[in-house]
């Protein structure tokens, strides 16, 4: 058991968040993703200290992208820490060095889900913070994302199981328990706890946009507009998340009512009379849902708008071809894919 002197306000905050949001139930097997940076180092230390109260079985996973000459030493350091804490340690080294941040992320989640599946972990836990949430929201806002992108980093979602892994009966949750904690707090915590951290210089090389949001845009907004910018953005993300959840549930119900259940149409017809009653926000979402079924790529704003226009267009109206060559056509109350 930890002594009370090492119980800090951050321990209390995380403990409370876990309780209130019911993110990581008692006694579960948790695979904690540790990069060596201040956020995930704080995460593992905090979870380790809370472990006696929750009875989890903790382990560490580290993915070595081989981006830096000292990345092996970073992995060794985390391995030693795991040993000193008597935790299982899983290390995966990239065969090919990922070229972009997105490739690296994709590989990382694949590795994490494979380790979790193979070794029977119920949850993968990452160290994303409130600051990450604020940055992700801004990043997506600038790129023209709708509310789905602006909800920016959810607390909990099922992890995408890699396609090459067959055993999909096992559901693994991805949990981000530190979304109420700021990066400045994890920095301070590592200092106070004398946790050595590995600064991630790859950010500077590979993720210009994200890095500049962090080092230029947020400080600018803090200085000139609102010192609590990170709080404000993260709060917006939190509100949007609940709204998006609600809209998605309603969309699913409407979609199920509107899509044809005739066996020969196999979901390729949708009833526009039903959709006509619905507000535009739901029309767009149902159309996006339908397009996701019938297009090979993810639908763009323009695709969704073209299809939504058919809901009130004259009979026999049709769209231009979508990627993959399909078109959508109006046949009385139906919109059909050809
Ligand atoms: N090399 C790594 N090995 C293990 N876990 C990692 C690694 N890199 C990142 N993580 C995990 O992911 C969290 C977020 O890291 P970071 O912000 O660098 O990733 P990101 O790519 O911006 O996030 P996202 O994956 O959501 O896009 C870290 O706190 C850590 O838990």
mmCIF file of C-alpha atoms and ligand atoms in Angstrom:
data_model
loop_
_atom_site.group_PDB
_atom_site.id
_atom_site.type_symbol
_atom_site.label_atom_id
_atom_site.label_comp_id
_atom_site.label_asym_id
_atom_site.label_seq_id
_atom_site.Cartn_x
_atom_site.Cartn_y
_atom_site.Cartn_z
ATOM 1 C CA UNK A 1 0.000 0.000 0.000
ATOM 2 C CA UNK A 2 1.214 3.519 -0.725
ATOM 3 C CA UNK A 3 1.664 5.791 2.268
ATOM 4 C CA UNK A 4 -0.622 8.766 2.568
ATOM 5 C CA UNK A 5 2.222 11.208 1.835
ATOM 6 C CA UNK A 6 2.375 9.947 -1.740
ATOM 7 C CA UNK A 7 -1.365 10.435 -2.301
ATOM 8 C CA UNK A 8 -1.463 13.689 -4.299
ATOM 9 C CA UNK A 9 -4.383 15.754 -5.600
ATOM 10 C CA UNK A 10 -3.775 14.138 -8.991
ATOM 11 C CA UNK A 11 -4.249 10.669 -7.487
ATOM 12 C CA UNK A 12 -7.496 11.874 -5.945
ATOM 13 C CA UNK A 13 -8.631 13.419 -9.217
ATOM 14 C CA UNK A 14 -7.996 10.284 -11.273
ATOM 15 C CA UNK A 15 -9.543 8.037 -8.619
ATOM 16 C CA UNK A 16 -12.675 10.206 -8.659
ATOM 17 C CA UNK A 17 -12.873 10.271 -12.464
ATOM 18 C CA UNK A 18 -12.579 6.487 -12.620
ATOM 19 C CA UNK A 19 -15.345 6.110 -10.058
ATOM 20 C CA UNK A 20 -17.758 8.658 -11.469
ATOM 21 C CA UNK A 21 -17.335 7.624 -15.097
ATOM 22 C CA UNK A 22 -16.904 3.922 -14.387
ATOM 23 C CA UNK A 23 -14.094 3.674 -16.901
ATOM 24 C CA UNK A 24 -12.015 0.778 -15.557
ATOM 25 C CA UNK A 25 -13.937 -1.695 -13.401
ATOM 26 C CA UNK A 26 -12.402 -3.480 -10.410
ATOM 27 C CA UNK A 27 -10.115 -6.494 -10.909
ATOM 28 C CA UNK A 28 -9.664 -6.036 -14.664
ATOM 29 C CA UNK A 29 -6.545 -6.807 -16.681
ATOM 30 C CA UNK A 30 -5.212 -3.487 -18.009
ATOM 31 C CA UNK A 31 -2.603 -3.011 -20.718
ATOM 32 C CA UNK A 32 -1.152 0.480 -20.267
ATOM 33 C CA UNK A 33 0.397 2.069 -23.389
ATOM 34 C CA UNK A 34 3.563 3.840 -22.283
ATOM 35 C CA UNK A 35 5.602 5.927 -24.724
ATOM 36 C CA UNK A 36 7.984 7.289 -22.087
ATOM 37 C CA UNK A 37 6.581 10.831 -22.374
ATOM 38 C CA UNK A 38 5.245 12.754 -19.391
ATOM 39 C CA UNK A 39 1.588 11.864 -19.957
ATOM 40 C CA UNK A 40 1.894 8.107 -20.137
ATOM 41 C CA UNK A 41 4.573 8.070 -17.411
ATOM 42 C CA UNK A 42 2.152 9.881 -15.113
ATOM 43 C CA UNK A 43 -0.604 7.493 -16.152
ATOM 44 C CA UNK A 44 1.285 4.324 -15.258
ATOM 45 C CA UNK A 45 2.543 5.733 -11.957
ATOM 46 C CA UNK A 46 -0.939 6.877 -10.972
ATOM 47 C CA UNK A 47 -2.563 3.565 -11.916
ATOM 48 C CA UNK A 48 0.127 1.691 -10.032
ATOM 49 C CA UNK A 49 -0.558 3.751 -6.922
ATOM 50 C CA UNK A 50 -4.330 3.297 -7.269
ATOM 51 C CA UNK A 51 -3.988 -0.430 -7.964
ATOM 52 C CA UNK A 52 -4.437 -1.598 -4.335
ATOM 53 C CA UNK A 53 -7.831 0.128 -4.250
ATOM 54 C CA UNK A 54 -9.015 -1.337 -7.559
ATOM 55 C CA UNK A 55 -7.320 -4.734 -7.713
ATOM 56 C CA UNK A 56 -6.314 -4.452 -11.383
ATOM 57 C CA UNK A 57 -3.752 -6.619 -13.051
ATOM 58 C CA UNK A 58 -1.479 -4.052 -14.733
ATOM 59 C CA UNK A 59 0.984 -4.479 -17.603
ATOM 60 C CA UNK A 60 2.944 -2.108 -19.834
ATOM 61 C CA UNK A 61 3.136 -2.104 -23.641
ATOM 62 C CA UNK A 62 5.668 -0.027 -25.539
ATOM 63 C CA UNK A 63 5.900 0.415 -29.302
ATOM 64 C CA UNK A 64 9.295 1.327 -30.667
ATOM 65 C CA UNK A 65 8.829 3.145 -33.994
ATOM 66 C CA UNK A 66 12.619 3.340 -34.452
ATOM 67 C CA UNK A 67 12.260 7.018 -35.252
ATOM 68 C CA UNK A 68 15.207 8.074 -33.179
ATOM 69 C CA UNK A 69 18.645 6.730 -32.506
ATOM 70 C CA UNK A 70 17.857 6.520 -28.798
ATOM 71 C CA UNK A 71 14.472 4.806 -29.215
ATOM 72 C CA UNK A 72 15.918 1.429 -28.168
ATOM 73 C CA UNK A 73 17.321 3.013 -25.016
ATOM 74 C CA UNK A 74 13.903 4.518 -24.303
ATOM 75 C CA UNK A 75 12.314 1.074 -24.643
ATOM 76 C CA UNK A 76 15.010 -0.433 -22.373
ATOM 77 C CA UNK A 77 14.329 2.228 -19.772
ATOM 78 C CA UNK A 78 10.604 1.460 -19.742
ATOM 79 C CA UNK A 79 11.356 -2.247 -19.543
ATOM 80 C CA UNK A 80 13.511 -1.660 -16.468
ATOM 81 C CA UNK A 81 10.778 0.369 -14.857
ATOM 82 C CA UNK A 82 8.288 -2.415 -15.542
ATOM 83 C CA UNK A 83 10.665 -4.889 -13.927
ATOM 84 C CA UNK A 84 11.180 -2.733 -10.872
ATOM 85 C CA UNK A 85 7.417 -2.468 -10.503
ATOM 86 C CA UNK A 86 7.032 -6.197 -11.186
ATOM 87 C CA UNK A 87 4.727 -5.649 -14.132
ATOM 88 C CA UNK A 88 4.589 -7.687 -17.334
ATOM 89 C CA UNK A 89 6.181 -5.814 -20.210
ATOM 90 C CA UNK A 90 5.424 -6.129 -23.929
ATOM 91 C CA UNK A 91 7.657 -4.455 -26.454
ATOM 92 C CA UNK A 92 7.156 -4.347 -30.174
ATOM 93 C CA UNK A 93 9.703 -2.879 -32.581
ATOM 94 C CA UNK A 94 8.611 -1.632 -36.015
ATOM 95 C CA UNK A 95 10.031 -3.735 -38.852
ATOM 96 C CA UNK A 96 9.708 -0.779 -41.194
ATOM 97 C CA UNK A 97 10.023 2.704 -39.795
ATOM 98 C CA UNK A 98 6.584 4.375 -40.200
ATOM 99 C CA UNK A 99 6.765 7.355 -42.555
ATOM 100 C CA UNK A 100 4.017 9.503 -41.127
ATOM 101 C CA UNK A 101 2.373 10.141 -37.804
ATOM 102 C CA UNK A 102 -0.790 8.490 -39.145
ATOM 103 C CA UNK A 103 1.097 5.324 -40.202
ATOM 104 C CA UNK A 104 2.724 5.191 -36.787
ATOM 105 C CA UNK A 105 -0.616 5.524 -35.020
ATOM 106 C CA UNK A 106 -2.186 2.837 -37.168
ATOM 107 C CA UNK A 107 0.683 0.439 -36.487
ATOM 108 C CA UNK A 108 0.621 1.293 -32.776
ATOM 109 C CA UNK A 109 -3.081 0.544 -32.305
ATOM 110 C CA UNK A 110 -2.700 -2.669 -34.269
ATOM 111 C CA UNK A 111 0.169 -3.754 -32.019
ATOM 112 C CA UNK A 112 -1.701 -2.791 -28.863
ATOM 113 C CA UNK A 113 -4.846 -4.667 -29.870
ATOM 114 C CA UNK A 114 -2.828 -7.760 -30.818
ATOM 115 C CA UNK A 115 -0.991 -7.802 -27.490
ATOM 116 C CA UNK A 116 -4.253 -7.300 -25.614
ATOM 117 C CA UNK A 117 -5.943 -10.131 -27.513
ATOM 118 C CA UNK A 118 -3.064 -12.559 -27.249
ATOM 119 C CA UNK A 119 -2.527 -11.988 -23.543
ATOM 120 C CA UNK A 120 -6.129 -11.531 -22.547
ATOM 121 C CA UNK A 121 -6.244 -7.896 -21.464
ATOM 122 C CA UNK A 122 -9.703 -6.344 -21.171
ATOM 123 C CA UNK A 123 -8.601 -2.746 -21.663
ATOM 124 C CA UNK A 124 -5.893 -0.761 -23.402
ATOM 125 C CA UNK A 125 -5.288 2.457 -21.478
ATOM 126 C CA UNK A 126 -3.611 5.545 -22.967
ATOM 127 C CA UNK A 127 -2.326 8.790 -21.497
ATOM 128 C CA UNK A 128 -4.244 11.318 -23.613
ATOM 129 C CA UNK A 129 -4.895 14.486 -21.627
ATOM 130 C CA UNK A 130 -7.277 17.400 -21.631
ATOM 131 C CA UNK A 131 -4.619 19.324 -23.547
ATOM 132 C CA UNK A 132 -4.590 16.652 -26.292
ATOM 133 C CA UNK A 133 -8.336 16.946 -26.452
ATOM 134 C CA UNK A 134 -8.212 20.717 -26.891
ATOM 135 C CA UNK A 135 -5.561 20.402 -29.617
ATOM 136 C CA UNK A 136 -7.460 17.673 -31.443
ATOM 137 C CA UNK A 137 -10.604 19.780 -31.434
ATOM 138 C CA UNK A 138 -8.772 22.765 -32.951
ATOM 139 C CA UNK A 139 -6.991 20.573 -35.464
ATOM 140 C CA UNK A 140 -10.255 19.025 -36.652
ATOM 141 C CA UNK A 141 -12.060 22.377 -36.650
ATOM 142 C CA UNK A 142 -9.475 23.852 -39.008
ATOM 143 C CA UNK A 143 -9.804 20.856 -41.309
ATOM 144 C CA UNK A 144 -13.570 21.314 -41.590
ATOM 145 C CA UNK A 145 -14.752 18.438 -39.472
ATOM 146 C CA UNK A 146 -18.361 18.215 -38.310
ATOM 147 C CA UNK A 147 -19.367 17.628 -34.718
ATOM 148 C CA UNK A 148 -18.129 14.034 -34.897
ATOM 149 C CA UNK A 149 -14.554 15.256 -35.256
ATOM 150 C CA UNK A 150 -15.033 18.070 -32.778
ATOM 151 C CA UNK A 151 -16.071 15.750 -29.963
ATOM 152 C CA UNK A 152 -12.315 15.035 -30.071
ATOM 153 C CA UNK A 153 -11.121 11.980 -28.174
ATOM 154 C CA UNK A 154 -13.725 9.967 -26.334
ATOM 155 C CA UNK A 155 -13.257 8.517 -22.857
ATOM 156 C CA UNK A 156 -13.935 5.010 -23.960
ATOM 157 C CA UNK A 157 -14.526 3.107 -27.167
ATOM 158 C CA UNK A 158 -14.083 -0.416 -28.458
ATOM 159 C CA UNK A 159 -10.616 -0.801 -29.939
ATOM 160 C CA UNK A 160 -10.503 -1.723 -33.647
ATOM 161 C CA UNK A 161 -9.279 -5.263 -33.793
ATOM 162 C CA UNK A 162 -6.620 -5.766 -36.456
ATOM 163 C CA UNK A 163 -8.056 -7.471 -39.531
ATOM 164 C CA UNK A 164 -5.448 -10.243 -39.418
ATOM 165 C CA UNK A 165 -6.523 -11.348 -35.953
ATOM 166 C CA UNK A 166 -9.336 -13.900 -36.074
ATOM 167 C CA UNK A 167 -10.402 -14.163 -32.485
ATOM 168 C CA UNK A 168 -12.845 -11.252 -32.392
ATOM 169 C CA UNK A 169 -15.061 -12.658 -29.630
ATOM 170 C CA UNK A 170 -12.971 -10.838 -27.123
ATOM 171 C CA UNK A 171 -14.050 -7.178 -26.874
ATOM 172 C CA UNK A 172 -11.291 -4.846 -25.826
ATOM 173 C CA UNK A 173 -11.980 -1.312 -24.645
ATOM 174 C CA UNK A 174 -9.710 1.637 -25.337
ATOM 175 C CA UNK A 175 -9.874 3.927 -22.314
ATOM 176 C CA UNK A 176 -8.408 7.411 -21.865
ATOM 177 C CA UNK A 177 -8.818 8.157 -18.170
ATOM 178 C CA UNK A 178 -6.762 11.377 -18.116
ATOM 179 C CA UNK A 179 -8.975 13.593 -20.251
ATOM 180 C CA UNK A 180 -9.618 15.856 -17.250
ATOM 181 C CA UNK A 181 -5.908 16.362 -16.554
ATOM 182 C CA UNK A 182 -3.827 19.078 -18.226
ATOM 183 C CA UNK A 183 -0.376 18.527 -19.701
ATOM 184 C CA UNK A 184 0.988 21.109 -17.267
ATOM 185 C CA UNK A 185 -0.230 18.854 -14.431
ATOM 186 C CA UNK A 186 1.456 15.724 -15.784
ATOM 187 C CA UNK A 187 4.689 17.705 -16.227
ATOM 188 C CA UNK A 188 4.553 18.847 -12.627
ATOM 189 C CA UNK A 189 3.644 15.363 -11.403
ATOM 190 C CA UNK A 190 6.662 13.773 -13.140
ATOM 191 C CA UNK A 191 8.913 16.383 -11.540
ATOM 192 C CA UNK A 192 7.432 15.888 -8.086
ATOM 193 C CA UNK A 193 7.628 12.100 -8.353
ATOM 194 C CA UNK A 194 11.096 12.277 -9.909
ATOM 195 C CA UNK A 195 9.985 10.248 -12.875
ATOM 196 C CA UNK A 196 12.495 10.481 -15.672
ATOM 197 C CA UNK A 197 10.766 11.147 -18.985
ATOM 198 C CA UNK A 198 11.782 10.729 -22.585
ATOM 199 C CA UNK A 199 11.033 13.914 -24.526
ATOM 200 C CA UNK A 200 9.400 13.072 -27.823
ATOM 201 C CA UNK A 201 11.303 15.054 -30.435
ATOM 202 C CA UNK A 202 9.532 13.139 -33.221
ATOM 203 C CA UNK A 203 6.606 15.511 -32.815
ATOM 204 C CA UNK A 204 8.758 18.245 -34.205
ATOM 205 C CA UNK A 205 9.641 16.313 -37.323
ATOM 206 C CA UNK A 206 6.471 14.481 -38.151
ATOM 207 C CA UNK A 207 3.481 16.351 -36.946
ATOM 208 C CA UNK A 208 3.957 19.981 -37.849
ATOM 209 C CA UNK A 209 0.321 20.905 -37.668
ATOM 210 C CA UNK A 210 -0.282 19.279 -34.276
ATOM 211 C CA UNK A 211 2.959 20.599 -32.925
ATOM 212 C CA UNK A 212 2.274 24.150 -34.046
ATOM 213 C CA UNK A 213 -1.201 24.061 -32.554
ATOM 214 C CA UNK A 214 0.439 23.039 -29.275
ATOM 215 C CA UNK A 215 3.364 25.438 -29.290
ATOM 216 C CA UNK A 216 1.982 28.450 -31.187
ATOM 217 C CA UNK A 217 -1.785 28.542 -31.557
ATOM 218 C CA UNK A 218 -2.865 27.531 -28.025
ATOM 219 C CA UNK A 219 -0.349 29.883 -26.323
ATOM 220 C CA UNK A 220 -1.535 32.684 -28.647
ATOM 221 C CA UNK A 221 -5.167 32.057 -27.746
ATOM 222 C CA UNK A 222 -4.255 31.882 -24.058
ATOM 223 C CA UNK A 223 -2.413 35.196 -24.171
ATOM 224 C CA UNK A 224 -4.802 37.166 -26.346
ATOM 225 C CA UNK A 225 -8.225 35.628 -25.810
ATOM 226 C CA UNK A 226 -8.681 33.273 -22.888
ATOM 227 C CA UNK A 227 -6.104 32.006 -20.372
ATOM 228 C CA UNK A 228 -8.373 28.967 -19.901
ATOM 229 C CA UNK A 229 -8.379 28.088 -23.600
ATOM 230 C CA UNK A 230 -7.553 24.404 -23.033
ATOM 231 C CA UNK A 231 -10.331 24.081 -20.464
ATOM 232 C CA UNK A 232 -12.819 25.814 -22.725
ATOM 233 C CA UNK A 233 -12.011 23.694 -25.773
ATOM 234 C CA UNK A 234 -12.024 20.442 -23.814
ATOM 235 C CA UNK A 235 -15.380 21.392 -22.312
ATOM 236 C CA UNK A 236 -16.767 21.999 -25.792
ATOM 237 C CA UNK A 237 -15.517 18.559 -26.821
ATOM 238 C CA UNK A 238 -17.216 17.033 -23.780
ATOM 239 C CA UNK A 239 -20.573 18.669 -24.573
ATOM 240 C CA UNK A 240 -20.362 17.702 -28.233
ATOM 241 C CA UNK A 241 -19.608 14.133 -27.320
ATOM 242 C CA UNK A 242 -22.911 13.668 -25.539
ATOM 243 C CA UNK A 243 -24.757 15.391 -28.378
ATOM 244 C CA UNK A 244 -23.080 13.247 -31.007
ATOM 245 C CA UNK A 245 -23.939 10.101 -29.026
ATOM 246 C CA UNK A 246 -27.570 11.126 -28.929
ATOM 247 C CA UNK A 247 -27.665 12.025 -32.630
ATOM 248 C CA UNK A 248 -26.014 8.750 -33.583
ATOM 249 C CA UNK A 249 -28.598 6.723 -31.672
ATOM 250 C CA UNK A 250 -31.447 8.648 -33.271
ATOM 251 C CA UNK A 251 -29.808 8.301 -36.681
ATOM 252 C CA UNK A 252 -29.566 4.551 -36.280
ATOM 253 C CA UNK A 253 -33.282 4.287 -35.430
ATOM 254 C CA UNK A 254 -34.290 6.426 -38.410
ATOM 255 C CA UNK A 255 -31.942 4.549 -40.712
ATOM 256 C CA UNK A 256 -33.466 1.227 -39.693
ATOM 257 C CA UNK A 257 -36.970 2.607 -40.379
ATOM 258 C CA UNK A 258 -36.052 4.076 -43.756
ATOM 259 C CA UNK A 259 -33.812 1.485 -45.349
ATOM 260 C CA UNK A 260 -35.623 -1.141 -47.391
ATOM 261 C CA UNK A 261 -35.876 -4.569 -45.815
ATOM 262 C CA UNK A 262 -37.010 -6.304 -49.026
ATOM 263 C CA UNK A 263 -34.608 -9.224 -49.400
ATOM 264 C CA UNK A 264 -33.803 -8.467 -53.066
ATOM 265 C CA UNK A 265 -32.885 -4.815 -52.361
ATOM 266 C CA UNK A 266 -30.350 -5.783 -49.644
ATOM 267 C CA UNK A 267 -30.186 -2.319 -48.195
ATOM 268 C CA UNK A 268 -29.733 -0.583 -51.555
ATOM 269 C CA UNK A 269 -33.014 1.352 -51.344
ATOM 270 C CA UNK A 270 -33.966 3.990 -48.828
ATOM 271 C CA UNK A 271 -37.389 5.523 -48.275
ATOM 272 C CA UNK A 272 -37.291 9.276 -48.781
ATOM 273 C CA UNK A 273 -40.824 9.891 -47.539
ATOM 274 C CA UNK A 274 -39.709 8.787 -44.083
ATOM 275 C CA UNK A 275 -36.584 10.935 -44.296
ATOM 276 C CA UNK A 276 -38.516 13.990 -45.484
ATOM 277 C CA UNK A 277 -40.140 14.344 -42.061
ATOM 278 C CA UNK A 278 -36.772 14.449 -40.315
ATOM 279 C CA UNK A 279 -34.640 17.532 -39.551
ATOM 280 C CA UNK A 280 -31.712 18.250 -41.864
ATOM 281 C CA UNK A 281 -29.153 17.174 -39.245
ATOM 282 C CA UNK A 282 -30.636 13.667 -39.217
ATOM 283 C CA UNK A 283 -31.156 13.535 -42.981
ATOM 284 C CA UNK A 284 -27.455 14.178 -43.461
ATOM 285 C CA UNK A 285 -26.431 11.605 -40.884
ATOM 286 C CA UNK A 286 -28.726 8.915 -42.297
ATOM 287 C CA UNK A 287 -27.385 9.616 -45.779
ATOM 288 C CA UNK A 288 -23.850 9.385 -44.531
ATOM 289 C CA UNK A 289 -24.692 6.092 -42.839
ATOM 290 C CA UNK A 290 -26.194 4.783 -46.095
ATOM 291 C CA UNK A 291 -23.228 5.976 -48.162
ATOM 292 C CA UNK A 292 -20.840 4.212 -45.782
ATOM 293 C CA UNK A 293 -22.649 0.993 -46.700
ATOM 294 C CA UNK A 294 -22.452 1.495 -50.433
ATOM 295 C CA UNK A 295 -19.208 3.391 -51.150
ATOM 296 C CA UNK A 296 -15.708 1.943 -51.086
ATOM 297 C CA UNK A 297 -14.277 5.133 -49.532
ATOM 298 C CA UNK A 298 -15.513 7.290 -46.715
ATOM 299 C CA UNK A 299 -18.122 9.788 -47.932
ATOM 300 C CA UNK A 300 -17.187 13.449 -48.250
ATOM 301 C CA UNK A 301 -19.325 16.456 -47.386
ATOM 302 C CA UNK A 302 -20.162 16.903 -51.103
ATOM 303 C CA UNK A 303 -21.274 13.283 -51.502
ATOM 304 C CA UNK A 304 -23.580 13.575 -48.524
ATOM 305 C CA UNK A 305 -25.015 16.877 -49.769
ATOM 306 C CA UNK A 306 -25.732 15.453 -53.234
ATOM 307 C CA UNK A 307 -27.541 12.514 -51.786
ATOM 308 C CA UNK A 308 -29.449 14.577 -49.216
ATOM 309 C CA UNK A 309 -30.714 16.803 -52.039
ATOM 310 C CA UNK A 310 -32.508 13.770 -53.524
ATOM 311 C CA UNK A 311 -34.800 13.566 -50.506
ATOM 312 C CA UNK A 312 -36.916 16.420 -51.864
ATOM 313 C CA UNK A 313 -35.911 16.323 -55.559
ATOM 314 C CA UNK A 314 -38.400 15.522 -58.391
ATOM 315 C CA UNK A 315 -38.996 11.923 -59.344
ATOM 316 C CA UNK A 316 -36.241 10.396 -61.564
ATOM 317 C CA UNK A 317 -33.577 12.852 -60.333
ATOM 318 C CA UNK A 318 -30.156 11.310 -59.925
ATOM 319 C CA UNK A 319 -26.623 12.055 -58.719
ATOM 320 C CA UNK A 320 -23.328 12.020 -60.651
ATOM 321 C CA UNK A 321 -21.320 8.853 -60.137
ATOM 322 C CA UNK A 322 -19.787 8.408 -56.676
ATOM 323 C CA UNK A 323 -16.293 6.944 -56.256
ATOM 324 C CA UNK A 324 -16.509 3.358 -57.460
ATOM 325 C CA UNK A 325 -19.070 4.329 -60.140
ATOM 326 C CA UNK A 326 -22.364 3.950 -58.236
ATOM 327 C CA UNK A 327 -25.126 6.505 -58.729
ATOM 328 C CA UNK A 328 -28.258 7.175 -56.694
ATOM 329 C CA UNK A 329 -31.629 7.689 -58.378
ATOM 330 C CA UNK A 330 -35.107 8.681 -57.227
ATOM 331 C CA UNK A 331 -37.929 6.222 -57.941
ATOM 332 C CA UNK A 332 -41.086 7.675 -56.382
ATOM 333 C CA UNK A 333 -40.690 7.223 -52.621
ATOM 334 C CA UNK A 334 -37.385 5.381 -52.964
ATOM 335 C CA UNK A 335 -33.813 6.495 -53.466
ATOM 336 C CA UNK A 336 -32.005 3.596 -55.061
ATOM 337 C CA UNK A 337 -28.366 2.826 -55.638
ATOM 338 C CA UNK A 338 -27.346 1.657 -59.130
HETATM 339 N N1 LIG B 1 5.368 4.527 -28.734
HETATM 340 C C1 LIG B 1 4.343 4.315 -27.938
HETATM 341 N N2 LIG B 1 4.251 3.165 -27.229
HETATM 342 C C2 LIG B 1 3.196 2.940 -26.405
HETATM 343 N N3 LIG B 1 2.191 3.812 -26.251
HETATM 344 C C3 LIG B 1 2.229 4.979 -26.910
HETATM 345 C C4 LIG B 1 3.296 5.297 -27.799
HETATM 346 N N4 LIG B 1 3.067 6.528 -28.308
HETATM 347 C C5 LIG B 1 1.914 6.949 -27.777
HETATM 348 N N5 LIG B 1 1.388 6.034 -26.941
HETATM 349 C C6 LIG B 1 0.136 6.134 -26.153
HETATM 350 O O1 LIG B 1 -0.744 7.038 -26.799
HETATM 351 C C7 LIG B 1 -0.981 8.181 -25.969
HETATM 352 C C8 LIG B 1 -1.069 9.411 -26.846
HETATM 353 O O2 LIG B 1 0.164 9.654 -27.454
HETATM 354 P P1 LIG B 1 0.354 10.770 -28.537
HETATM 355 O O3 LIG B 1 -0.389 12.000 -28.131
HETATM 356 O O4 LIG B 1 1.798 10.834 -28.864
HETATM 357 O O5 LIG B 1 -0.366 10.051 -29.725
HETATM 358 P P2 LIG B 1 -1.296 10.638 -30.828
HETATM 359 O O6 LIG B 1 -0.890 9.917 -32.054
HETATM 360 O O7 LIG B 1 -1.309 12.115 -30.832
HETATM 361 O O8 LIG B 1 -2.666 10.098 -30.249
HETATM 362 P P3 LIG B 1 -3.794 9.345 -31.055
HETATM 363 O O9 LIG B 1 -3.278 7.937 -31.100
HETATM 364 O O10 LIG B 1 -5.061 9.406 -30.273
HETATM 365 O O11 LIG B 1 -3.911 10.055 -32.317
HETATM 366 C C9 LIG B 1 0.184 8.187 -24.987
HETATM 367 O O12 LIG B 1 -0.167 8.840 -23.793
HETATM 368 C C10 LIG B 1 0.428 6.708 -24.782
HETATM 369 O O13 LIG B 1 -0.496 6.165 -23.856
#
